[in-house]
PDB file of C-alpha atoms and ligand atoms in Angstrom:
ATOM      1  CA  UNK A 166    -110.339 -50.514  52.584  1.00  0.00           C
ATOM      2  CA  UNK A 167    -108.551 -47.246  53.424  1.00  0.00           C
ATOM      3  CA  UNK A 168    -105.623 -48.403  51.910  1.00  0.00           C
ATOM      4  CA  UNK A 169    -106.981 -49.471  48.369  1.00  0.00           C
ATOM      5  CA  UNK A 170    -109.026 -45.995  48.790  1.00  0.00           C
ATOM      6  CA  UNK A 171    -105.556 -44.364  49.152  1.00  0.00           C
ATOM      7  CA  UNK A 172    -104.203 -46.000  46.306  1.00  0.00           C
ATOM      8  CA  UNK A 173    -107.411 -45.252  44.055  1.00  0.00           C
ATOM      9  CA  UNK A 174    -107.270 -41.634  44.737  1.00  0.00           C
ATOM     10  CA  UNK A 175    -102.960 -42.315  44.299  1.00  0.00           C
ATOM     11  CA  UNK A 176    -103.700 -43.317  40.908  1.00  0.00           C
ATOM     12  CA  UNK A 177    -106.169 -41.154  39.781  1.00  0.00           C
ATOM     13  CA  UNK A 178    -103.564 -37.755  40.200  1.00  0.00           C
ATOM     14  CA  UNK A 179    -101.159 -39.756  38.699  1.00  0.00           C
ATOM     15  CA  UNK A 180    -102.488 -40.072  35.431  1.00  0.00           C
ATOM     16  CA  UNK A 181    -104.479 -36.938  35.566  1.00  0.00           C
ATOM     17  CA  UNK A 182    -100.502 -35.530  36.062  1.00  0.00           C
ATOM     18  CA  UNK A 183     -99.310 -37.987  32.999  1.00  0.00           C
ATOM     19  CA  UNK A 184    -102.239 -37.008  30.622  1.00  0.00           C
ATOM     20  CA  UNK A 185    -101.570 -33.302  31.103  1.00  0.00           C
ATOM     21  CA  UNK A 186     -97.953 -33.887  30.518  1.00  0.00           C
ATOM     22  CA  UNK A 187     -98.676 -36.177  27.289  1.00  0.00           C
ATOM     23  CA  UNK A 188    -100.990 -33.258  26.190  1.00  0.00           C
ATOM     24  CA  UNK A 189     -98.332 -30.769  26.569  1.00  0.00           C
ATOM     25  CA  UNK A 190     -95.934 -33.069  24.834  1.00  0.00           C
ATOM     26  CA  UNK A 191     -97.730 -33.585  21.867  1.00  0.00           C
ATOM     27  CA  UNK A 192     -98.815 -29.677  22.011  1.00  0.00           C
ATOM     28  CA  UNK A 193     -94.893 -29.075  21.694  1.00  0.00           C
ATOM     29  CA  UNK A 194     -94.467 -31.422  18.502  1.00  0.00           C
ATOM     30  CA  UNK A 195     -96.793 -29.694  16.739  1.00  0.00           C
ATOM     31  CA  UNK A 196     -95.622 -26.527  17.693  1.00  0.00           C
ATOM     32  CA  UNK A 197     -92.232 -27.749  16.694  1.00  0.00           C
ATOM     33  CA  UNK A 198     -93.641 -28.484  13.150  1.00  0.00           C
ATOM     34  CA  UNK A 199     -94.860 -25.046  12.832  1.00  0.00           C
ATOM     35  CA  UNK A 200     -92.552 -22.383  10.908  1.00  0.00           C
ATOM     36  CA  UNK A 201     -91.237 -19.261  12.431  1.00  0.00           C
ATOM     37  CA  UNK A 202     -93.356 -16.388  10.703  1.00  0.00           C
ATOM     38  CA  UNK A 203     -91.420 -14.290   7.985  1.00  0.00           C
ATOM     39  CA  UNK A 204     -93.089 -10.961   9.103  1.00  0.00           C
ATOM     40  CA  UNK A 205     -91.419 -12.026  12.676  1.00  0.00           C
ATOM     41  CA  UNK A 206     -88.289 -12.398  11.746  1.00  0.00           C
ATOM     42  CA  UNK A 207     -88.175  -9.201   9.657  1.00  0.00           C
ATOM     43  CA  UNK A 208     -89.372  -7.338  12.726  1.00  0.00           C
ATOM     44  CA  UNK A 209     -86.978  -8.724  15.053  1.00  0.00           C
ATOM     45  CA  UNK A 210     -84.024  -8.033  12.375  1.00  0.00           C
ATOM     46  CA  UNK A 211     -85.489  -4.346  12.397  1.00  0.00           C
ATOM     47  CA  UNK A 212     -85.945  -3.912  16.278  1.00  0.00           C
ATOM     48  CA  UNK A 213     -83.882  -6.371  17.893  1.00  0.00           C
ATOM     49  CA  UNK A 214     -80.580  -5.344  17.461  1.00  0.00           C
ATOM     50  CA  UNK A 215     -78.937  -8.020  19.222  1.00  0.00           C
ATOM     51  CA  UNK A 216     -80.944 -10.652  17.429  1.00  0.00           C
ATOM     52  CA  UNK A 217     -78.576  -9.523  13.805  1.00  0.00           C
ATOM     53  CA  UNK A 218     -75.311 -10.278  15.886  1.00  0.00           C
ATOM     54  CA  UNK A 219     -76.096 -13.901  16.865  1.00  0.00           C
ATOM     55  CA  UNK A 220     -75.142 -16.650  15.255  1.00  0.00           C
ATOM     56  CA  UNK A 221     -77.239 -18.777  13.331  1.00  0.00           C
ATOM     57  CA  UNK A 222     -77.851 -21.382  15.368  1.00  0.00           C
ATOM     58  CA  UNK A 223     -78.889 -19.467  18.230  1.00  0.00           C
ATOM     59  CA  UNK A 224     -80.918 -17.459  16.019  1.00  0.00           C
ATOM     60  CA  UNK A 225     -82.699 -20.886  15.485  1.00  0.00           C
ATOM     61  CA  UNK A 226     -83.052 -21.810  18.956  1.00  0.00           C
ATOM     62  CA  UNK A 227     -84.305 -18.637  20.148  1.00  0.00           C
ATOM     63  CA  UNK A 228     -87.326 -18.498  17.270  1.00  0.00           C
ATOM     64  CA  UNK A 229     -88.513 -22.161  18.776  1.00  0.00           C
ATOM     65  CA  UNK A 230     -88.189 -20.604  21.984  1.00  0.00           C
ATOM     66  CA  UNK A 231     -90.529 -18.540  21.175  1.00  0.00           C
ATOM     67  CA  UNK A 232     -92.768 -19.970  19.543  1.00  0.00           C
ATOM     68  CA  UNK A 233     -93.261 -22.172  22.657  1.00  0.00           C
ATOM     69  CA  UNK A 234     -92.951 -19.288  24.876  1.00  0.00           C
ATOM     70  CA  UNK A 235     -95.689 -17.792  23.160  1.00  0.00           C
ATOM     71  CA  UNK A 236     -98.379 -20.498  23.053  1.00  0.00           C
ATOM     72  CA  UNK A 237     -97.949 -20.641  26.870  1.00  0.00           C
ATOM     73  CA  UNK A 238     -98.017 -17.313  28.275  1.00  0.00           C
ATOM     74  CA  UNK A 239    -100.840 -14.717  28.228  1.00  0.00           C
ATOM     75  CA  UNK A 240    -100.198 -11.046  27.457  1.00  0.00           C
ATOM     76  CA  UNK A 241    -102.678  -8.514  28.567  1.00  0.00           C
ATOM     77  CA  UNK A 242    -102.628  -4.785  27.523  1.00  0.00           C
ATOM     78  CA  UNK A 243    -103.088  -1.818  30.315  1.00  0.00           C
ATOM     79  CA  UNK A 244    -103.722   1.692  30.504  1.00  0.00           C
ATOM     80  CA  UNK A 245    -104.978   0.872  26.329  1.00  0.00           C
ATOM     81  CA  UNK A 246    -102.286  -0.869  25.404  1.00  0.00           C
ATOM     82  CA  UNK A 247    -103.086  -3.280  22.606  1.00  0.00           C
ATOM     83  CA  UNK A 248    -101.329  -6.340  22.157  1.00  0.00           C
ATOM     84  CA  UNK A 249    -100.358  -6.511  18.778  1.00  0.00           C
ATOM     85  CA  UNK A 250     -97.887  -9.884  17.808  1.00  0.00           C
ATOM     86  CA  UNK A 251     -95.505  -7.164  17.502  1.00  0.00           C
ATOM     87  CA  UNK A 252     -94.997  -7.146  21.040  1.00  0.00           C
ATOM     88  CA  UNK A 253     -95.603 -10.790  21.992  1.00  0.00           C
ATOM     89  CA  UNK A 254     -92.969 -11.498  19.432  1.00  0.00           C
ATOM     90  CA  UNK A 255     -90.362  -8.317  20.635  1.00  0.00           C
ATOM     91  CA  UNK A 256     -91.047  -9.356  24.894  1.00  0.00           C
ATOM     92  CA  UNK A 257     -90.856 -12.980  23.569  1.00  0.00           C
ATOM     93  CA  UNK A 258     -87.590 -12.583  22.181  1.00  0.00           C
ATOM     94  CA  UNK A 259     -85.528 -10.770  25.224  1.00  0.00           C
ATOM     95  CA  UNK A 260     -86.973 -13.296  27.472  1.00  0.00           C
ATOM     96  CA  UNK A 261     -85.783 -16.360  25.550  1.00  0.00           C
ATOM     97  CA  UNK A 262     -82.624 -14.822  25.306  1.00  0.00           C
ATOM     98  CA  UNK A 263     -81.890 -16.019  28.895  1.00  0.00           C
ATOM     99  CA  UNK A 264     -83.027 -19.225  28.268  1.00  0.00           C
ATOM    100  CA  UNK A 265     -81.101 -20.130  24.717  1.00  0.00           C
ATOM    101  CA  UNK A 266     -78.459 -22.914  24.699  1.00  0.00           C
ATOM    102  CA  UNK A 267     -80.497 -25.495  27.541  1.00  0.00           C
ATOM    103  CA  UNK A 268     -83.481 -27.649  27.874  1.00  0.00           C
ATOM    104  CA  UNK A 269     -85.995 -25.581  29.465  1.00  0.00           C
ATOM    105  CA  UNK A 270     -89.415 -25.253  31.224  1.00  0.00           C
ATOM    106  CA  UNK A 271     -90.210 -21.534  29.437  1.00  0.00           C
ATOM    107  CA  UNK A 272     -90.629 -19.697  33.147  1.00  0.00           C
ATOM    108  CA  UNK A 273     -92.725 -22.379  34.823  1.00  0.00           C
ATOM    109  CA  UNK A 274     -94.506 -20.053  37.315  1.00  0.00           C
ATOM    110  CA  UNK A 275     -94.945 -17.213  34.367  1.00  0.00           C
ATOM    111  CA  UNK A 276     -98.572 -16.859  33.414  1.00  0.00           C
ATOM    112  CA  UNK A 277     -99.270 -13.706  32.480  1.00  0.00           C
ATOM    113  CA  UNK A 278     -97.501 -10.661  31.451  1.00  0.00           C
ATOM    114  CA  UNK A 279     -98.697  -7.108  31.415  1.00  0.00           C
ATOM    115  CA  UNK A 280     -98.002  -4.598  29.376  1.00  0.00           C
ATOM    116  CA  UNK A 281     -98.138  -0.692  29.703  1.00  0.00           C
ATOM    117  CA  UNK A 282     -97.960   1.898  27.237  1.00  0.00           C
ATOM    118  CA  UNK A 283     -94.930   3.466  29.719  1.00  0.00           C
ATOM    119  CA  UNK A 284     -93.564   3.978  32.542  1.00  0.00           C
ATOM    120  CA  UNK A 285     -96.397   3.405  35.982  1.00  0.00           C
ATOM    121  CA  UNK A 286     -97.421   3.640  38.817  1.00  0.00           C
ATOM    122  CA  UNK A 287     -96.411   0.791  41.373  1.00  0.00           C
ATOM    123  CA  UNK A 288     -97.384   0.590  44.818  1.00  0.00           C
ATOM    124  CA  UNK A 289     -94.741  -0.566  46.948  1.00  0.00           C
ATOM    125  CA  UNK A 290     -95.625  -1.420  50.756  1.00  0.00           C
ATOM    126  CA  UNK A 291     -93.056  -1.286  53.237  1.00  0.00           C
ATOM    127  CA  UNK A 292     -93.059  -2.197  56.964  1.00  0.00           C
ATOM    128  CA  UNK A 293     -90.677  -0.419  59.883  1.00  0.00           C
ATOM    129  CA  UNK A 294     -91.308  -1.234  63.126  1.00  0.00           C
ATOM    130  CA  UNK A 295     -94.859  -2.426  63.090  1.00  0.00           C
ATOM    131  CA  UNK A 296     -95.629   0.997  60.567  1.00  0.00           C
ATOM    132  CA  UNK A 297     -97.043   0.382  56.806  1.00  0.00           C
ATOM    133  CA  UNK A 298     -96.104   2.646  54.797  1.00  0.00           C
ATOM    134  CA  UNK A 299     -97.787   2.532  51.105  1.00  0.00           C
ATOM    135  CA  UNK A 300     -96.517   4.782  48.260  1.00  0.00           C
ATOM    136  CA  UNK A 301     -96.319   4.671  44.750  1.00  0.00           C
ATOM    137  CA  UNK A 302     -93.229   4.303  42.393  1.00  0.00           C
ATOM    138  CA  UNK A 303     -92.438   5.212  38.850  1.00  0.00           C
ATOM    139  CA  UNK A 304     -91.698   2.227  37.637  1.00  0.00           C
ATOM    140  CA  UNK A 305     -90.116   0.155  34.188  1.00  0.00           C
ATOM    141  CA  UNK A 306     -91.214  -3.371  34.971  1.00  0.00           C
ATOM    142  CA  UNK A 307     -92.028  -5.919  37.691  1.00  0.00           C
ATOM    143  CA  UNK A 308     -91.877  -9.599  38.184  1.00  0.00           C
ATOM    144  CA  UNK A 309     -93.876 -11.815  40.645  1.00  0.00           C
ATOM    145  CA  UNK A 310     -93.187 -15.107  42.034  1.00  0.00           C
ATOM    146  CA  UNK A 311     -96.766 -15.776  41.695  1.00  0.00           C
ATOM    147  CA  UNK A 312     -96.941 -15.604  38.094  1.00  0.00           C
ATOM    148  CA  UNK A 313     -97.239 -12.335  36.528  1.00  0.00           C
ATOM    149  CA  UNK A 314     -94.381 -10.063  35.115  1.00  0.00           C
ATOM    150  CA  UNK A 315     -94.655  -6.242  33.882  1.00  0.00           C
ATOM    151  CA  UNK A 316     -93.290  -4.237  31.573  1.00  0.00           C
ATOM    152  CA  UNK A 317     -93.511  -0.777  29.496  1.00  0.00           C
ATOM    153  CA  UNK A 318     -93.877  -0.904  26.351  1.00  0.00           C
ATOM    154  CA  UNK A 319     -91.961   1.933  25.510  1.00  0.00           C
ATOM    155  CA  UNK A 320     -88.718   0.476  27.288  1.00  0.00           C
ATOM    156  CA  UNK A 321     -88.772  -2.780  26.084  1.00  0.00           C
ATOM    157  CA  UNK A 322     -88.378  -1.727  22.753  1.00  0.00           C
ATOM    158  CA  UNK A 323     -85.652   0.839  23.738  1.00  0.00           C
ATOM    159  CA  UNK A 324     -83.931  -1.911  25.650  1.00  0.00           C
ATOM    160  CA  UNK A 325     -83.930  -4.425  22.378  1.00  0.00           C
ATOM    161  CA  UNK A 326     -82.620  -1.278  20.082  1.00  0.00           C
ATOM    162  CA  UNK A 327     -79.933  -0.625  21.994  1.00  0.00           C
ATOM    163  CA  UNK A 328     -78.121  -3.135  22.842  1.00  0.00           C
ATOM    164  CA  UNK A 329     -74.676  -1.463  24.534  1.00  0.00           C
ATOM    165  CA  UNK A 330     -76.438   0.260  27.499  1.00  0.00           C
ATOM    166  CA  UNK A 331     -76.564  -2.407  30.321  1.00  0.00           C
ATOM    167  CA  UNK A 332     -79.761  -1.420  30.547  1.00  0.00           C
ATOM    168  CA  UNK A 333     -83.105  -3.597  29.691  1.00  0.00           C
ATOM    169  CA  UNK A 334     -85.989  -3.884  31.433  1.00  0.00           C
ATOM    170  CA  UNK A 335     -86.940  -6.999  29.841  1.00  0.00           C
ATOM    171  CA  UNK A 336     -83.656  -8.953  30.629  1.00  0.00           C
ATOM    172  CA  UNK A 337     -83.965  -7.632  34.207  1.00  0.00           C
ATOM    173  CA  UNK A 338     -87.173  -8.783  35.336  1.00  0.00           C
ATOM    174  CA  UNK A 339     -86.824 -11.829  33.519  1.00  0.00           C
ATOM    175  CA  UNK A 340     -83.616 -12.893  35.338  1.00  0.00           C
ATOM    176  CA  UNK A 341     -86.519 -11.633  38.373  1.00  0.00           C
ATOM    177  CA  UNK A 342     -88.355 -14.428  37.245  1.00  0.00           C
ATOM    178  CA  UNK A 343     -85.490 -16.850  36.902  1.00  0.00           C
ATOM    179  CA  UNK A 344     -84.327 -16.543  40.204  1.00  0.00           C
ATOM    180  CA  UNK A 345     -87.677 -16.678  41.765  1.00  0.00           C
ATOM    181  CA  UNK A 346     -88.548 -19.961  40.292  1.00  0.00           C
ATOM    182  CA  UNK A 347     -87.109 -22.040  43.461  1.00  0.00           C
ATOM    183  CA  UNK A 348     -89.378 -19.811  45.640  1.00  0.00           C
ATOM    184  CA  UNK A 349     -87.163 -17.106  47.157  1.00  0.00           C
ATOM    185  CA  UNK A 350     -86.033 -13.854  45.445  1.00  0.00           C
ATOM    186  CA  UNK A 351     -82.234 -13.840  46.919  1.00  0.00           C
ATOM    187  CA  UNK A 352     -80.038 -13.753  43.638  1.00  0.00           C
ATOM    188  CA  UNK A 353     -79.589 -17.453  43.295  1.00  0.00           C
ATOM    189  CA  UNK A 354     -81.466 -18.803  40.503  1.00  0.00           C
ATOM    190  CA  UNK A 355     -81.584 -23.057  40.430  1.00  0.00           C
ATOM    191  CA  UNK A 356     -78.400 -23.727  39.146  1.00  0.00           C
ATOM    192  CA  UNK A 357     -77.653 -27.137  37.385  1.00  0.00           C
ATOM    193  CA  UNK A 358     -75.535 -29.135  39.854  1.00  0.00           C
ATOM    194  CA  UNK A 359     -75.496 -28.955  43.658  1.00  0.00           C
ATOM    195  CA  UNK A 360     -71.677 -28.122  42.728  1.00  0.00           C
ATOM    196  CA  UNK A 361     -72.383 -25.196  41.176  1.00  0.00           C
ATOM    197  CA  UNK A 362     -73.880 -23.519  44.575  1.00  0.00           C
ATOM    198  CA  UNK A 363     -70.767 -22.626  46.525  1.00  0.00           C
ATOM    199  CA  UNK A 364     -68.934 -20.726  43.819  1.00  0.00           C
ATOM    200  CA  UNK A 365     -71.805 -19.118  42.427  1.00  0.00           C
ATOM    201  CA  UNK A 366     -72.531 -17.830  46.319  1.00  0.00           C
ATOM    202  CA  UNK A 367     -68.787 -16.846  46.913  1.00  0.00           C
ATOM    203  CA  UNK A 368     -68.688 -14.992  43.520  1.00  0.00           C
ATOM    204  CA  UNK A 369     -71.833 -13.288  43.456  1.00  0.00           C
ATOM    205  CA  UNK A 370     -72.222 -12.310  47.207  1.00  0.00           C
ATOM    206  CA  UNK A 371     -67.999 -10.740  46.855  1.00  0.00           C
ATOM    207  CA  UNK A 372     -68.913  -8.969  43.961  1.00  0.00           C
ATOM    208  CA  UNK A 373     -72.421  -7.647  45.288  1.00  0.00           C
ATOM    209  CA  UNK A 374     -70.264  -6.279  48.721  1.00  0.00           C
ATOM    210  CA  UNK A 375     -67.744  -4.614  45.734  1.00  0.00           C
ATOM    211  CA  UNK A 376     -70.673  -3.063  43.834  1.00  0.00           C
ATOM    212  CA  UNK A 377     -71.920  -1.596  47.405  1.00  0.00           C
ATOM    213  CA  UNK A 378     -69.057  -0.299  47.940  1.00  0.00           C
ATOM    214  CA  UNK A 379     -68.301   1.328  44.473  1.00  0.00           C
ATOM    215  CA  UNK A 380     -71.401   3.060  45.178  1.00  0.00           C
ATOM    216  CA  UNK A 381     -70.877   4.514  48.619  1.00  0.00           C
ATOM    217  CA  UNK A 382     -67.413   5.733  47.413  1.00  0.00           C
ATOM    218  CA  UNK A 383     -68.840   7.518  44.059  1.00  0.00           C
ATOM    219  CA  UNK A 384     -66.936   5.279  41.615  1.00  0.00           C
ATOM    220  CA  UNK A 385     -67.321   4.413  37.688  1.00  0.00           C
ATOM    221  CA  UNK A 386     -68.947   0.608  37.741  1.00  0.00           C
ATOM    222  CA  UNK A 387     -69.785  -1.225  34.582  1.00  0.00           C
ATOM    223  CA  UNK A 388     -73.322  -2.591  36.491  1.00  0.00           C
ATOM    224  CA  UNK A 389     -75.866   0.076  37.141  1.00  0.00           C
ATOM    225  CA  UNK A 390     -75.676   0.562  40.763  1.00  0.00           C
ATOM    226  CA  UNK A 391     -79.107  -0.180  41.240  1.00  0.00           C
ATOM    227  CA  UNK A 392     -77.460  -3.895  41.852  1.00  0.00           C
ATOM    228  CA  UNK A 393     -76.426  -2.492  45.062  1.00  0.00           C
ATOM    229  CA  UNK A 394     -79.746  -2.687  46.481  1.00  0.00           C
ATOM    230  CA  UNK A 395     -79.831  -6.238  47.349  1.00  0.00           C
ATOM    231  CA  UNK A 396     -78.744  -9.726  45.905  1.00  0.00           C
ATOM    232  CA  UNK A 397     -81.888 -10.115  44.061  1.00  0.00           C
ATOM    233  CA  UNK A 398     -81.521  -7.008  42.237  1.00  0.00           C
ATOM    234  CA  UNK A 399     -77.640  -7.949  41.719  1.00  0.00           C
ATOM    235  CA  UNK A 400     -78.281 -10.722  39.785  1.00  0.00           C
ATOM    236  CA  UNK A 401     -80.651  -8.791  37.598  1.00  0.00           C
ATOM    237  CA  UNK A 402     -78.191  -5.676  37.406  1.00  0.00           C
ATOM    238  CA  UNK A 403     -75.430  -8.360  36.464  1.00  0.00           C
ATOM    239  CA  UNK A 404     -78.058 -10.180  33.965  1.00  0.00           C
ATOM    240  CA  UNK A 405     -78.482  -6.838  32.093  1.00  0.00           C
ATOM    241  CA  UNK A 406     -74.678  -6.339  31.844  1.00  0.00           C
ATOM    242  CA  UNK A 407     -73.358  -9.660  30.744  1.00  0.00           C
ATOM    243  CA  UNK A 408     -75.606  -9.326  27.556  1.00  0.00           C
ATOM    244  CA  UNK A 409     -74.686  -5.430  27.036  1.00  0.00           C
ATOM    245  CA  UNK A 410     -71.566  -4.913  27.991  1.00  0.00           C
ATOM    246  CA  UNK A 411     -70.054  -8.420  28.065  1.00  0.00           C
ATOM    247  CA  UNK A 412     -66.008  -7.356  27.233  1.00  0.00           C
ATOM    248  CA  UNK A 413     -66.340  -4.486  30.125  1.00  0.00           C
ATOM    249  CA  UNK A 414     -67.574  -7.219  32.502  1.00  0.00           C
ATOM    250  CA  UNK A 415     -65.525  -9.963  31.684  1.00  0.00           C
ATOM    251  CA  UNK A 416     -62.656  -7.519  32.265  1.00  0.00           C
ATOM    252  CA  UNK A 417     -63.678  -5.796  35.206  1.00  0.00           C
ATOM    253  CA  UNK A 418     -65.150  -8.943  36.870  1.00  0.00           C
ATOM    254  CA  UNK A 419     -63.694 -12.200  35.318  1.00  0.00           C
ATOM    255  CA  UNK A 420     -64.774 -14.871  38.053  1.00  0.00           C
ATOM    256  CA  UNK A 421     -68.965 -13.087  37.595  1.00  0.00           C
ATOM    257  CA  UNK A 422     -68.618 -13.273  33.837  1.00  0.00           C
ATOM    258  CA  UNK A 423     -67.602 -16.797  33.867  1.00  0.00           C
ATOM    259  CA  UNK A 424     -70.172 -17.609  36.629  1.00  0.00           C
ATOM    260  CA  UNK A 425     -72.977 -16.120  34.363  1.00  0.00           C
ATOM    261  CA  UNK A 426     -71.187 -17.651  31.052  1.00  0.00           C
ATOM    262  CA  UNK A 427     -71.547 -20.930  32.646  1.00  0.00           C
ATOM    263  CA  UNK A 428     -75.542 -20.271  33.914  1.00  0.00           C
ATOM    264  CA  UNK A 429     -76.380 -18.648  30.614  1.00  0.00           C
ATOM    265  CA  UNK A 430     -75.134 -21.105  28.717  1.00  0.00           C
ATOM    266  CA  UNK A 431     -73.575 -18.376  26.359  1.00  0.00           C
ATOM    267  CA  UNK A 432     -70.727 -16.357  25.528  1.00  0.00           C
ATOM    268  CA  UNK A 433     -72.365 -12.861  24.100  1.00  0.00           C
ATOM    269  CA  UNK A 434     -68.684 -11.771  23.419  1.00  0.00           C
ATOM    270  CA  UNK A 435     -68.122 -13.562  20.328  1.00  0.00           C
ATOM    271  CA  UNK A 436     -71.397 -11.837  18.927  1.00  0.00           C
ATOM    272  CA  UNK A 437     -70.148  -8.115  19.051  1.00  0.00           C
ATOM    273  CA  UNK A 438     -67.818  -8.385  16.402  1.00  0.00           C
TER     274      UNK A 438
HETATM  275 ZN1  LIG B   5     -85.367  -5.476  39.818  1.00  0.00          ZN
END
C-alpha cells in the first residue's frame, strides 16, 4: 500500500514536470515562428553599437535569443520608470550577448528584472565580529541568485553605445547571474565539461592574484580594478573586458582570453574591424 502510494504520488510530479516542459516546448516553436520586429532591429542598429559589428549569423541568433528571453522574464519599472519595449529589447540584447553561440536555458533562476531611471540607492549589510552594519550604496546594477537582477536605465544604454570602455553594467551583472546559476557566487560559472574546471580555476584565480596586485602597486590594467574585489566580481570585471576591449586582453592576458573565448563561445575580435 505505501509503496503503490509512493509510486502514485512518483508519477503524478512526473508528468506534472513533463507537461510543463511540453508546454514550454511548444511555447518555444511558436515563438520560433514569430519574426523579429523591424522597429527592433532599427533601434538596436541605432543604440547598440556592438550589435552593427557582428556578423550576420550572430546577429540572427541573438534576435531569437531574445525573443525567447523576452517572453520569459518580467521587467518592472522603479522610481517611475516605464517600461517601454525599448528597453526590454536594449537589456534583452546585452544579456543574450553572453549567451550567443550555445544551447541555452535563458538565465534559469532570472525572473524579474528591475529597472531604475539611474543610478540608486542599495543597502548593503555587512557583518564584523558579531556587528551589523547597514548602509546604503550608489549603485549601477545588481544581480540575485534568487531571481531578480537590477539595472539603471541610464547606464545600460551608455554601456550598449559605447562599446570600447570595458565598462557595462548590463554585461556585468549578467555574467553575476551566470555564475550564480550553480548556487554560489565565487567566479566559476557551470562550465561545459568537468575538464574544463581545473584550467579555468588555475587561470582565473592567477590572474585575479595579478589584478590584486596591479592595484596595490598603482599600475595601468586593461580590467577595471573593481575585479580585484573578489573572484565573483573578477569574472564580471573580465566579462565586461573580453567584449570591450578584446585585442588589449587577449594581449595582456592570453591564457583568460582564451578561457573566456572558449566559455563564451565567441571571438569578439574578429568583429572590431
Ligand atoms: Zn559586480
Amino acid at each position: 500500500m505505501g509503496f503503490l502510494l509512493v509510486f502514485i504520488v512518483f508519477l503524478v510530479i512526473a508528468i506534472f514536470f513533463l507537461g510543463k516542459n511540453v508546454v514550454r516546448e511548444n511555447n518555444r516553436k511558436k515563438i520560433m515562428k514569430n519574426p523579429f520586429p523591424l522597429e527592433w532591429e532599427n533601434y538596436l542598429k541605432e543604440n547598440y553599437t556592438l550589435f552593427n559589428k557582428m556578423p550576420p549569423e550572430l546577429q540572427h541568433d541573438m534576435k531569437n535569443k531574445i525573443k525567447f528571453f523576452l517572453n520569459e522574464k518580467n521587467f518592472f519599472g522603479c522610481e517611475g520608470q516605464e517600461i517601454t519595449d525599448q528597453i526590454r529589447v536594449l537589456i534583452a540584447a546585452q544579456a543574450c550577448l553572453l549567451i550567443l553561440n550555445r544551447e541555452t536555458s535563458y538565465y534559469p533562476k532570472l525572473r524579474s528584472i528591475f529597472v531604475y531611471p539611474t543610478s540608486y540607492l542599495a543597502k548593503r549589510v555587512s557583518v564584523n565580529s558579531g556587528i551589523v552594519t547597514e548602509k546604503f550604496q550608489v549603485t549601477l546594477g545588481e544581480s540575485w541568485g534568487s531571481g531578480e537582477l537590477v539595472l539603471a536605465w541610464d547606464a545600460s544604454v551608455h554601456g550598449a553605445k559605447n562599446m570600447f570602455d570595458s565598462r557595462n553594467v548590463v554585461y556585468h551583472e549578467f555574467a553575476h547571474q551566470l555564475d550564480q546559476e550553480d548556487g554560489v557566487a565565487d567566479g566559476a560559472p557551470i562550465l561545459e565539461s568537468r575538464s574544463s574546471y581545473a584550467s579555468w580555476a588555475r587561470v582565473l584565480s592567477q590572474e585575479f592574484e595579478n589584478l590584486k596586485r596591479d592595484k596595490k602597486r598603482w599600475r595601468k590594467t586593461v580590467m577595471n580594478k573593481y575585479g580585484a574585489s573578489n573572484p565573483a566580481e573578477f569574472f564580471a570585471v573580465a566579462s565586461e573586458s573580453f567584449f570591450e576591449k578584446p585585442r588589449q586582453l587577449k594581449k595582456k592576458h592570453p591564457e583568460l582570453y582564451q578561457e573566456l573565448k572558449h566559455y563564451y563561445h565567441t571571438d569578439p575580435i574578429g568583429w572590431m574591424d
